[in-house]
């Protein structure tokens, strides 16, 4: 009897906890009112955004939400688009794929948005892609992986391809003569395909991955990964993730990892990383956008103006520095707004206008979209940055 | 060999945190048949409150000494409000109630602290390197404090009159009342103890494992699995179970695949439920009427 009873209690408890886990992906946030339809040419223009506001992607989604809210306010204050107000609808996908799909469907089918922004990370963006394509409305993802846009007619993105980030790292490794690379990567969509791309791009320079370790985006202990990398005796290590996981990995790397140089990805371009990684971040190398080192940029840099204005606006609105993810949101939103200003809300014209963006200086880089490239950025958008005493520092000979 | 020792050592530190959370489950279940699913939330609440206290300029030690009693008070108040008024408490009712408490606490933490995870500054001390094994001073703090707290709780439950009286409530509720033990008071104290161990786990673990609003869910699950090793009634086995689980997770992550790390707890749970649902304790638990 006691045995049976414990069994029942334990089973029910586990089911309840499992349900609690699932329940976390059901509710959703919503800002902005709801009114009007979209066939109407005088009503507000609806921009829908699906962001990773809670969960593992929160350090990306929160600044992105702040950016979108700030920019929508700015555009509306200066008279909107051709006299029409922007109505911004933001949904939280709770960093899950199904949450993103649900939120995107809601925005497209119920709210009938004119254009879709999001999501913050690759996995959720991939989940939104078929929804935008089916509805035939343009979507601009704020995430990095090139799978999001490959072969898509309707989907664009503003974060640089992982490929160009890896090109940048491989260039530096080639110059320094590192051959054997140990990789610790995010086990979710963000880290997928990284090892393969490194192998492909590094082939000519003789660079090869000698060990690949994975970590969950919400992992808390990285000892095992770092110990395994140490055993592989690499020339350099690449940690590919976003904070807090990337910060914890960086700390563990300094404690138990191999004593070799470490590269981080573009996933760490925010203050949260610096705060949580602390001293252990000193000396790492990361290919980041110019925004994190805006004050160190030369005056003739084409992005200097945009980046400085954005940082100042963001600082005065929220009293903190914008992250690179805020920059991706800026680029996505402004590309959408510029296209809407140019051609109005017709989905086909809107799509063409976005595809024709050329030499537009955004926060993350100078964008040139083409029918083949829906990402618009090359490795020139990135500069190699290090960390010195808790601050980003531009490495010599990177800007200009 | 160094790798093995490294994995085992950091697994022990992580396991000590699981063990403390497991103690919280047992501290309550061995007094009344209540499975407290909010156990992990105490740790998250303590970690986040301590981070805010430190950010407000309170010294680390003072912040910790302030936060732990605060979480104990929260645990006791929630017990008074949500558990005590229930006339006929069954394990199922307790699970539903505490799941509600857990969800509410998580929502409140999300509102107050936002979605981002953060860490408390490490406790004072120098990191060591012993025979190639890196030992963070915080991990020593975790092991030391967990050992002291674990020992104190076991001692209090098994060797003091109060502890024996509390456990008597579970074994013979009516007889306990006849000899003047109040099950209501016992339950309240048990929740206080659970809040205490949860809060300690939260503050000592925060510098290494970080705290966030949803940190309690995973931690609670791991602690719960460790507690089931002792059939939810043995404090010693629960603590040891936590340590074993922490080490096992690290070994699986190191030698099999890092992706399987989080599966370890559930595999252990399945095995225990199938083979020995009464736990790994040698004696069968006392028969309940």
XYZ file of C-alpha atoms in Angstrom:
689
model
C 0.000 0.000 0.000
C 2.750 2.402 0.980
C 4.576 1.452 -2.175
C 1.607 2.034 -4.398
C 0.855 5.295 -2.680
C 4.341 6.714 -3.118
C 4.227 5.658 -6.744
C 0.977 7.546 -7.279
C 2.177 10.640 -5.459
C 5.434 10.752 -7.356
C 3.785 10.175 -10.718
C 1.211 12.898 -10.172
C 3.895 15.307 -8.991
C 6.020 14.688 -12.065
C 3.036 15.136 -14.352
C 2.185 18.376 -12.612
C 5.705 19.709 -12.978
C 5.790 18.666 -16.612
C 2.492 20.455 -17.148
C 3.863 23.523 -15.444
C 6.700 23.450 -17.927
C 4.299 23.275 -20.830
C 1.963 25.877 -19.421
C 4.780 28.352 -19.620
C 4.487 28.431 -23.353
C 0.838 29.331 -23.631
C 0.223 32.880 -22.534
C 1.331 35.807 -24.607
C 1.966 39.509 -24.187
C 0.421 42.179 -26.298
C 1.106 45.848 -26.536
C -0.779 48.429 -28.439
C -4.509 48.519 -28.900
C -6.525 46.691 -31.484
C -8.620 48.428 -34.033
C -9.288 48.827 -37.665
C -8.672 46.464 -40.503
C -5.916 46.482 -42.984
C -7.601 46.693 -46.359
C -8.433 50.210 -45.282
C -5.903 52.738 -46.618
C -6.499 55.316 -43.922
C -6.362 53.182 -40.805
C -3.137 52.478 -38.960
C -0.368 50.438 -40.568
C 0.059 47.264 -38.549
C 3.560 46.009 -37.826
C 3.598 42.707 -35.965
C 6.633 41.524 -34.013
C 7.270 38.130 -32.429
C 10.160 38.306 -29.955
C 11.878 36.067 -27.387
C 10.907 38.264 -24.465
C 10.958 35.589 -21.782
C 12.893 32.315 -21.570
C 16.350 31.501 -22.876
C 16.341 34.299 -25.483
C 15.296 37.063 -23.101
C 18.604 38.909 -23.256
C 17.895 39.402 -26.985
C 14.161 39.933 -27.002
C 13.887 42.527 -24.245
C 16.149 45.182 -25.845
C 14.523 44.412 -29.196
C 11.099 45.139 -27.763
C 12.352 48.376 -26.232
C 13.838 49.430 -29.575
C 10.667 48.713 -31.525
C 8.514 50.576 -29.018
C 10.860 53.554 -29.095
C 11.017 53.692 -32.891
C 7.260 53.262 -33.364
C 6.774 56.190 -30.987
C 9.306 58.274 -32.933
C 7.675 57.563 -36.293
C 4.186 58.268 -34.927
C 5.334 61.483 -33.264
C 6.729 62.745 -36.540
C 3.443 62.192 -38.344
C 3.505 58.461 -39.112
C 3.829 57.028 -42.602
C 1.966 59.177 -45.180
C -0.248 60.401 -42.378
C -1.070 56.866 -41.211
C -0.171 55.836 -37.665
C 1.911 52.753 -36.987
C 0.248 50.231 -34.761
C 2.904 48.003 -33.265
C 1.786 44.596 -32.025
C 4.402 42.698 -30.027
C 3.989 39.030 -29.054
C 6.215 37.014 -26.720
C 7.110 33.581 -28.085
C 8.696 32.638 -24.748
C 11.788 31.524 -26.655
C 9.975 28.501 -28.040
C 9.360 27.395 -31.599
C 5.714 26.547 -31.064
C 5.177 29.834 -29.261
C 6.625 31.681 -32.251
C 4.436 29.803 -34.720
C 1.320 30.443 -32.655
C 2.103 34.129 -32.198
C 2.902 34.593 -35.883
C -0.349 32.910 -36.929
C -2.290 35.129 -34.559
C -0.651 38.284 -35.936
C -1.125 37.255 -39.539
C -4.611 35.753 -39.377
C -6.390 37.625 -36.588
C -4.609 40.954 -36.547
C -3.855 40.966 -40.280
C -0.530 42.755 -39.904
C 1.087 44.330 -42.972
C 4.558 43.101 -42.141
C 6.010 40.650 -39.650
C 9.202 41.185 -37.633
C 11.015 38.506 -35.598
C 11.890 36.298 -34.045
C 14.946 37.041 -31.953
C 16.626 33.678 -32.413
C 16.993 31.190 -35.250
C 14.723 28.380 -34.053
C 11.636 30.519 -33.510
C 12.339 32.427 -36.754
C 12.391 29.177 -38.702
C 9.059 28.300 -37.135
C 7.582 31.609 -38.372
C 8.928 31.367 -41.906
C 6.257 29.060 -43.410
C 3.498 31.196 -41.884
C 4.729 34.371 -43.552
C 5.289 32.539 -46.816
C 1.813 31.030 -46.827
C 0.178 34.343 -46.072
C 2.443 36.045 -48.630
C 3.447 38.924 -46.406
C 7.050 40.082 -45.923
C 8.839 38.959 -42.768
C 12.105 40.357 -41.401
C 13.824 38.091 -38.896
C 16.232 39.540 -36.338
C 18.169 36.267 -36.021
C 21.368 35.097 -37.640
C 21.272 31.639 -39.175
C 21.166 31.792 -42.974
C 18.687 28.908 -43.112
C 16.034 31.447 -42.149
C 16.248 33.158 -45.540
C 17.802 30.571 -47.860
C 15.589 30.209 -50.916
C 12.784 32.241 -49.432
C 10.811 34.759 -51.419
C 9.198 36.543 -48.479
C 11.662 36.292 -45.610
C 14.536 38.700 -44.923
C 16.792 39.133 -41.934
C 18.964 41.824 -40.415
C 21.460 39.924 -38.276
C 24.523 39.019 -40.285
C 24.789 35.413 -41.487
C 26.666 33.053 -39.209
C 28.789 32.443 -42.276
C 30.210 35.967 -42.369
C 30.918 35.807 -38.648
C 32.788 32.568 -39.141
C 34.635 34.026 -42.158
C 35.796 36.844 -39.927
C 37.025 34.446 -37.230
C 38.663 32.139 -39.766
C 40.523 35.097 -41.315
C 41.951 35.978 -37.917
C 42.853 32.370 -37.154
C 44.584 32.041 -40.515
C 46.604 35.193 -39.845
C 47.651 33.852 -36.457
C 48.296 30.310 -37.641
C 45.801 28.460 -35.449
C 44.975 25.072 -36.973
C 43.250 22.916 -34.382
C 40.030 24.409 -33.083
C 37.906 23.309 -30.153
C 34.273 24.351 -30.401
C 31.678 24.681 -27.626
C 28.367 25.525 -29.198
C 24.781 26.205 -28.281
C 22.736 23.039 -28.824
C 19.723 24.977 -30.139
C 19.185 26.503 -33.598
C 21.765 29.247 -33.021
C 24.641 26.759 -32.866
C 23.474 24.447 -35.616
C 25.761 24.071 -38.622
C 28.577 26.074 -37.010
C 31.066 23.196 -36.989
C 30.265 22.367 -40.612
C 30.740 25.967 -41.733
C 34.049 26.226 -39.878
C 35.286 23.046 -41.525
C 34.194 24.289 -44.949
C 35.620 27.815 -44.661
C 38.780 26.738 -42.868
C 39.730 23.993 -45.300
C 42.112 26.100 -47.379
C 43.926 27.402 -44.309
C 44.210 23.897 -42.858
C 41.904 24.761 -39.976
C 39.980 21.861 -38.540
C 37.643 21.281 -35.632
C 39.214 18.772 -33.256
C 36.422 18.694 -30.694
C 32.809 19.844 -30.623
C 30.925 20.205 -27.357
C 27.313 21.275 -27.038
C 25.413 23.046 -24.284
C 21.734 23.773 -23.725
C 20.892 27.508 -23.856
C 19.785 27.308 -20.206
C 22.669 25.132 -19.001
C 24.322 26.142 -15.736
C 27.463 24.017 -15.494
C 30.106 23.918 -18.234
C 32.859 21.928 -16.543
C 32.323 18.824 -18.636
C 32.485 20.709 -21.941
C 35.635 22.598 -21.003
C 37.384 19.507 -19.661
C 36.702 17.721 -22.925
C 38.032 20.671 -24.930
C 41.158 20.681 -22.777
C 41.740 17.005 -23.534
C 41.571 17.721 -27.264
C 44.585 20.085 -27.086
C 43.351 22.754 -29.480
C 45.276 25.863 -30.677
C 42.238 28.040 -29.995
C 38.704 27.653 -28.693
C 35.449 29.034 -30.062
C 32.479 29.470 -27.742
C 29.279 29.925 -29.732
C 26.293 30.947 -27.648
C 24.348 33.770 -26.052
C 24.390 34.983 -22.440
C 23.907 33.798 -19.775
C 25.139 30.457 -21.204
C 27.976 32.137 -23.133
C 29.066 33.980 -19.968
C 29.024 30.850 -17.809
C 30.953 29.026 -20.525
C 33.502 31.843 -20.597
C 33.939 31.660 -16.802
C 34.292 27.875 -16.869
C 36.717 28.173 -19.779
C 39.023 30.428 -17.748
C 38.862 28.020 -14.804
C 39.206 24.596 -16.373
C 39.507 25.043 -20.127
C 42.699 24.861 -22.167
C 45.079 27.814 -21.772
C 44.720 29.011 -25.382
C 43.043 32.048 -26.989
C 39.267 32.065 -27.051
C 36.861 33.434 -29.656
C 33.240 34.177 -28.903
C 30.468 34.636 -31.468
C 28.412 37.736 -32.276
C 25.876 36.363 -29.784
C 27.569 38.144 -26.883
C 27.237 41.766 -28.019
C 25.435 43.093 -24.963
C 26.076 44.525 -21.527
C 24.544 41.422 -19.920
C 27.485 39.420 -21.214
C 30.034 41.846 -19.781
C 28.209 41.937 -16.443
C 27.824 38.205 -16.076
C 31.190 37.086 -17.482
C 33.134 39.638 -15.410
C 36.937 39.410 -15.369
C 36.985 36.152 -17.266
C 35.951 37.987 -20.452
C 39.214 39.936 -20.623
C 41.219 39.135 -23.743
C 38.599 37.201 -25.690
C 38.134 37.977 -29.384
C 34.703 38.424 -30.906
C 33.474 39.652 -34.302
C 30.854 42.222 -33.353
C 29.022 45.058 -35.019
C 30.445 48.574 -34.947
C 27.829 49.727 -32.474
C 29.506 48.217 -29.412
C 32.597 50.311 -30.109
C 30.796 53.352 -31.563
C 32.866 55.871 -29.595
C 36.071 54.328 -30.964
C 34.998 54.542 -34.626
C 36.740 57.006 -36.964
C 34.623 59.975 -38.120
C 34.521 58.860 -41.742
C 32.873 55.533 -40.948
C 29.619 55.343 -42.996
C 27.648 54.012 -40.042
C 28.954 56.433 -37.455
C 25.999 58.823 -37.825
C 23.234 56.184 -37.630
C 24.888 54.319 -34.801
C 25.545 57.395 -32.681
C 22.010 58.742 -33.098
C 20.529 55.367 -32.225
C 22.667 54.963 -29.118
C 21.781 58.467 -27.911
C 18.055 57.978 -28.500
C 18.071 54.606 -26.774
C 20.061 55.901 -23.840
C 17.769 58.844 -23.262
C 14.699 56.608 -23.521
C 15.855 53.732 -21.320
C 18.928 54.974 -19.485
C 21.073 52.058 -20.648
C 23.215 51.149 -23.638
C 21.503 49.349 -26.514
C 22.788 45.854 -27.312
C 23.620 44.561 -30.784
C 20.241 42.849 -30.729
C 18.591 46.218 -30.271
C 20.529 47.151 -33.410
C 19.078 44.199 -35.341
C 15.632 45.394 -34.279
C 16.449 48.936 -35.418
C 17.545 47.708 -38.818
C 14.524 45.438 -39.238
C 12.075 48.128 -38.209
C 13.647 50.914 -40.260
C 13.925 48.756 -43.389
C 10.226 47.979 -42.975
C 9.304 51.624 -42.369
C 11.389 52.895 -45.311
C 9.773 50.341 -47.597
C 6.292 51.250 -46.299
C 7.019 54.934 -46.912
C 8.193 54.178 -50.412
C 5.443 51.863 -51.689
C 2.647 51.616 -49.115
C 1.150 48.418 -47.773
C 0.728 46.257 -50.874
C 2.553 43.039 -49.891
C 4.131 42.387 -53.288
C 5.417 45.937 -53.712
C 6.602 45.934 -50.115
C 8.553 42.751 -50.704
C 10.192 44.177 -53.827
C 11.091 47.394 -52.026
C 12.843 45.467 -49.246
C 14.688 43.340 -51.790
C 15.905 46.526 -53.490
C 17.463 48.056 -50.370
C 20.928 49.137 -51.440
C 23.857 50.749 -49.588
C 21.597 51.639 -46.662
C 23.647 52.353 -43.539
C 21.984 50.650 -40.594
C 23.183 49.951 -37.098
C 24.498 46.439 -37.812
C 26.147 47.291 -41.124
C 25.612 48.715 -44.580
C 22.759 46.722 -46.129
C 22.472 45.691 -49.751
C 19.719 43.141 -50.374
C 19.490 41.163 -53.610
C 17.134 38.405 -54.791
C 19.897 35.919 -53.892
C 20.877 37.537 -50.594
C 18.058 38.357 -48.205
C 20.474 39.116 -45.415
C 22.279 42.052 -46.956
C 25.434 42.107 -44.881
C 28.983 40.994 -45.635
C 31.846 40.376 -43.259
C 32.693 44.085 -43.599
C 29.786 44.716 -41.231
C 31.842 43.213 -38.425
C 34.919 44.312 -36.545
C 37.043 42.231 -34.215
C 36.587 43.365 -30.663
C 38.137 42.340 -27.397
C 37.261 42.998 -23.764
C 39.473 45.070 -21.539
C 38.573 45.678 -17.903
C 34.894 45.100 -18.509
C 34.637 47.247 -21.669
C 34.569 46.475 -25.366
C 37.699 47.496 -27.177
C 38.213 47.739 -30.920
C 41.226 45.711 -32.039
C 43.925 47.535 -34.029
C 43.375 48.061 -37.739
C 39.724 46.988 -37.696
C 37.683 50.050 -38.469
C 37.573 52.478 -41.367
C 42.327 11.011 -14.316
C 42.453 14.780 -13.817
C 39.396 15.053 -16.035
C 37.532 12.486 -13.978
C 38.376 14.247 -10.721
C 37.393 17.595 -12.213
C 34.040 16.254 -13.360
C 33.373 14.553 -10.037
C 34.307 17.621 -8.019
C 32.174 20.132 -9.870
C 29.412 17.523 -9.932
C 29.569 17.318 -6.139
C 29.145 21.080 -5.833
C 26.144 21.080 -8.181
C 24.844 17.976 -6.391
C 25.039 19.667 -3.004
C 22.618 22.303 -4.278
C 20.262 19.566 -5.542
C 20.649 17.835 -2.172
C 19.557 20.899 -0.224
C 16.497 21.295 -2.418
C 15.783 17.580 -1.941
C 15.969 18.085 1.834
C 13.208 20.657 1.483
C 10.892 18.130 -0.187
C 11.590 15.543 2.493
C 11.363 18.045 5.369
C 7.724 18.604 4.446
C 6.723 15.180 3.143
C 8.000 13.399 6.236
C 5.743 15.551 8.415
C 2.617 15.658 6.288
C 1.950 14.053 2.949
C 2.454 17.262 1.023
C 4.570 17.427 -2.108
C 5.680 21.032 -2.246
C 6.279 21.894 -5.880
C 7.250 25.458 -4.966
C 10.469 24.153 -3.407
C 12.681 25.276 -6.309
C 11.115 28.744 -6.260
C 12.470 29.402 -2.758
C 15.974 29.061 -4.193
C 15.286 31.364 -7.133
C 13.617 33.917 -4.868
C 16.533 33.886 -2.433
C 19.131 34.202 -5.202
C 17.366 37.082 -6.942
C 16.611 38.948 -3.695
C 20.237 38.633 -2.627
C 21.414 39.997 -5.987
C 19.131 43.014 -5.581
C 20.263 43.535 -1.998
C 23.910 43.514 -3.057
C 23.133 45.858 -5.945
C 21.520 48.205 -3.402
C 24.834 48.424 -1.573
C 24.274 45.935 1.242
C 27.423 43.873 1.924
C 27.295 40.300 0.642
C 27.215 38.587 4.035
C 24.512 40.909 5.363
C 22.493 40.414 2.187
C 22.632 36.642 2.602
C 21.724 36.830 6.299
C 18.824 39.108 5.409
C 17.495 37.138 2.498
C 17.442 33.658 4.010
C 15.109 34.543 6.916
C 12.997 36.555 4.495
C 12.428 33.510 2.307
C 11.629 31.453 5.417
C 8.968 34.005 6.262
C 7.608 33.864 2.711
C 7.450 30.055 2.889
C 5.653 30.111 6.247
C 3.227 32.848 5.247
C 2.321 31.008 2.045
C 1.760 27.860 4.121
C -0.553 29.752 6.490
C -2.467 31.277 3.587
C -2.714 28.358 1.185
C -2.016 25.080 2.984
C -3.286 25.540 6.530
C -6.907 26.413 5.667
C -7.379 23.154 3.732
C -9.399 20.716 5.859
C -8.793 17.460 4.035
C -5.294 17.594 2.574
C -4.374 14.770 0.234
C -1.137 14.523 -1.778
C -3.091 15.362 -4.921
C -4.607 18.512 -3.424
C -1.191 19.530 -2.132
C 0.338 19.144 -5.571
C -2.306 21.311 -7.184
C -2.047 23.956 -4.449
C 1.732 24.164 -4.444
C 1.821 24.170 -8.234
C -0.351 27.275 -8.023
C 1.999 28.819 -5.464
C 4.958 27.992 -7.688
C 3.371 29.573 -10.759
C 2.394 32.690 -8.817
C 5.888 33.060 -7.357
C 7.436 32.678 -10.801
C 5.153 35.315 -12.264
C 5.960 37.709 -9.431
C 9.710 37.134 -9.878
C 9.366 37.719 -13.616
C 7.576 40.995 -12.954
C 10.079 42.222 -10.381
C 13.395 41.060 -11.813
C 12.634 40.665 -15.506
C 13.573 37.698 -17.617
C 17.360 37.848 -17.477
C 19.496 35.483 -15.411
C 22.222 36.927 -13.184
C 24.699 35.791 -10.571
C 25.489 36.881 -7.042
C 29.141 37.938 -6.527
C 31.182 34.968 -5.288
C 31.808 34.619 -1.559
C 35.323 35.650 -0.467
C 38.143 33.216 -1.102
C 40.773 32.224 -3.617
C 40.273 29.683 -6.358
C 42.620 26.731 -6.085
C 44.319 24.366 -8.454
C 44.969 20.973 -6.843
C 46.682 18.352 -8.985
C 45.278 19.891 -12.154
C 41.772 20.059 -10.743
C 40.405 23.580 -10.649
C 38.480 24.237 -7.467
C 36.503 27.446 -7.247
C 36.312 28.852 -3.766
C 32.560 29.194 -4.217
C 32.320 25.440 -4.764
C 34.028 24.895 -1.426
C 31.559 27.295 0.173
C 28.711 25.337 -1.396
C 30.015 22.008 -0.122
C 30.830 23.364 3.336
C 27.569 25.199 3.899
C 25.499 22.355 2.425
C 27.248 19.899 4.764
C 26.570 22.043 7.840
C 22.959 22.774 6.922
C 22.320 19.177 5.886
C 23.794 17.852 9.130
C 21.788 20.334 11.201
C 18.500 19.446 9.521
C 19.082 15.694 9.841
C 20.061 16.157 13.475
C 17.012 18.300 14.197
C 14.600 15.851 12.590
C 16.056 12.626 13.946
C 17.456 13.499 17.349
C 15.479 16.311 18.890
C 12.135 16.004 20.593
C 10.621 18.551 18.235
C 11.842 16.664 15.201
C 10.523 13.358 16.503
C 7.216 14.978 17.357
C 6.977 16.392 13.841
C 7.615 13.070 12.207
C 5.104 11.447 14.537
C 2.462 13.605 12.863
C 3.014 11.769 9.624
C 3.148 8.298 11.091
C 0.237 8.507 13.528
C -1.617 11.803 13.099
C -4.376 10.990 15.552
C -2.100 9.504 18.183
C 0.204 12.485 17.796
C -2.662 14.833 18.494
C -3.691 12.719 21.512
C -0.282 13.217 23.098
C -0.413 16.942 22.468
C 1.433 17.440 19.191
C -0.216 19.894 16.853
C 0.008 18.801 13.223
C -0.749 22.376 12.192
C 2.264 23.757 14.013
C 4.379 20.865 12.763
C 3.424 21.626 9.161
C 4.236 25.280 9.621
C 7.665 24.497 11.034
C 8.275 22.006 8.218
C 7.550 24.697 5.641
C 9.902 27.021 7.470
C 12.651 24.395 7.278
C 11.915 23.824 3.588
C 12.109 27.564 2.952
C 15.375 27.713 4.833
C 17.162 24.947 2.921
C 15.755 26.229 -0.369
C 16.972 29.757 0.353
C 20.418 28.519 1.375
C 20.637 26.485 -1.843
C 19.650 29.576 -3.801
C 22.204 31.974 -2.333
C 25.187 29.621 -2.260
C 24.522 28.389 -5.783
C 23.817 31.773 -7.371
C 27.451 32.885 -7.906
C 28.195 29.749 -9.943
C 24.892 28.703 -11.496
C 23.121 32.104 -11.657
C 19.523 32.832 -10.667
C 16.568 33.674 -12.841
C 12.815 33.655 -12.451
C 12.462 30.233 -14.069
C 15.510 28.673 -12.436
C 13.338 27.039 -9.770
C 11.601 24.669 -12.155
C 14.692 22.732 -13.240
C 16.198 22.890 -9.770
C 12.969 21.693 -8.176
C 12.773 18.767 -10.577
C 16.338 17.680 -9.857
C 15.801 18.048 -6.113
C 12.573 16.097 -6.370
C 14.317 13.239 -8.156
C 16.974 13.178 -5.440
C 14.227 13.131 -2.804
C 12.460 10.171 -4.427
C 15.662 8.168 -4.010
C 14.849 8.286 -0.309
C 11.160 7.568 -0.896
C 10.489 11.234 -0.038
C 10.957 10.397 3.657
C 14.685 9.872 4.204
C 16.675 13.060 4.682
C 20.049 11.348 4.510
C 19.298 9.511 1.290
C 17.846 12.673 -0.252
C 21.031 14.641 0.460
C 23.232 11.797 -0.784
C 20.900 11.391 -3.758
C 21.488 15.003 -4.712
C 25.241 14.534 -4.652
C 25.021 11.338 -6.703
C 22.744 13.010 -9.219
C 25.095 15.981 -9.623
C 28.108 13.750 -10.212
C 26.193 11.436 -12.516
C 25.035 14.363 -14.647
C 28.578 15.607 -15.030
C 29.954 12.176 -15.878
C 27.284 11.625 -18.506
C 27.949 15.090 -19.930
C 31.702 14.462 -19.942
C 31.909 10.900 -21.199
C 28.705 10.266 -23.127
C 27.262 13.457 -24.587
C 26.606 16.864 -23.080
C 23.138 16.766 -24.612
C 22.070 13.938 -22.296
C 22.902 15.843 -19.112
C 19.328 16.847 -18.326
C 17.993 13.417 -19.206
C 19.951 11.810 -16.372
C 17.564 12.967 -13.646
C 14.557 11.558 -15.466
C 16.225 8.243 -16.202
C 17.058 7.941 -12.511
C 13.472 8.806 -11.634
C 12.096 6.166 -14.011
C 14.416 3.539 -12.610
C 13.502 4.345 -9.018
C 9.782 4.317 -9.746
C 9.965 1.011 -11.585
C 12.337 -0.813 -9.281
C 11.961 0.647 -5.805
C 9.165 3.213 -5.590
C 9.507 3.184 -1.784
C 12.993 4.619 -2.238
C 16.421 3.145 -1.749
C 16.186 3.046 2.040
C 16.633 -0.450 3.343
C 13.632 -0.626 5.641
C 10.182 -0.293 4.175
C 8.680 2.978 5.399
C 6.371 2.776 8.379
C 2.904 1.586 7.561
C 0.390 4.390 7.410
C -3.186 3.893 8.413
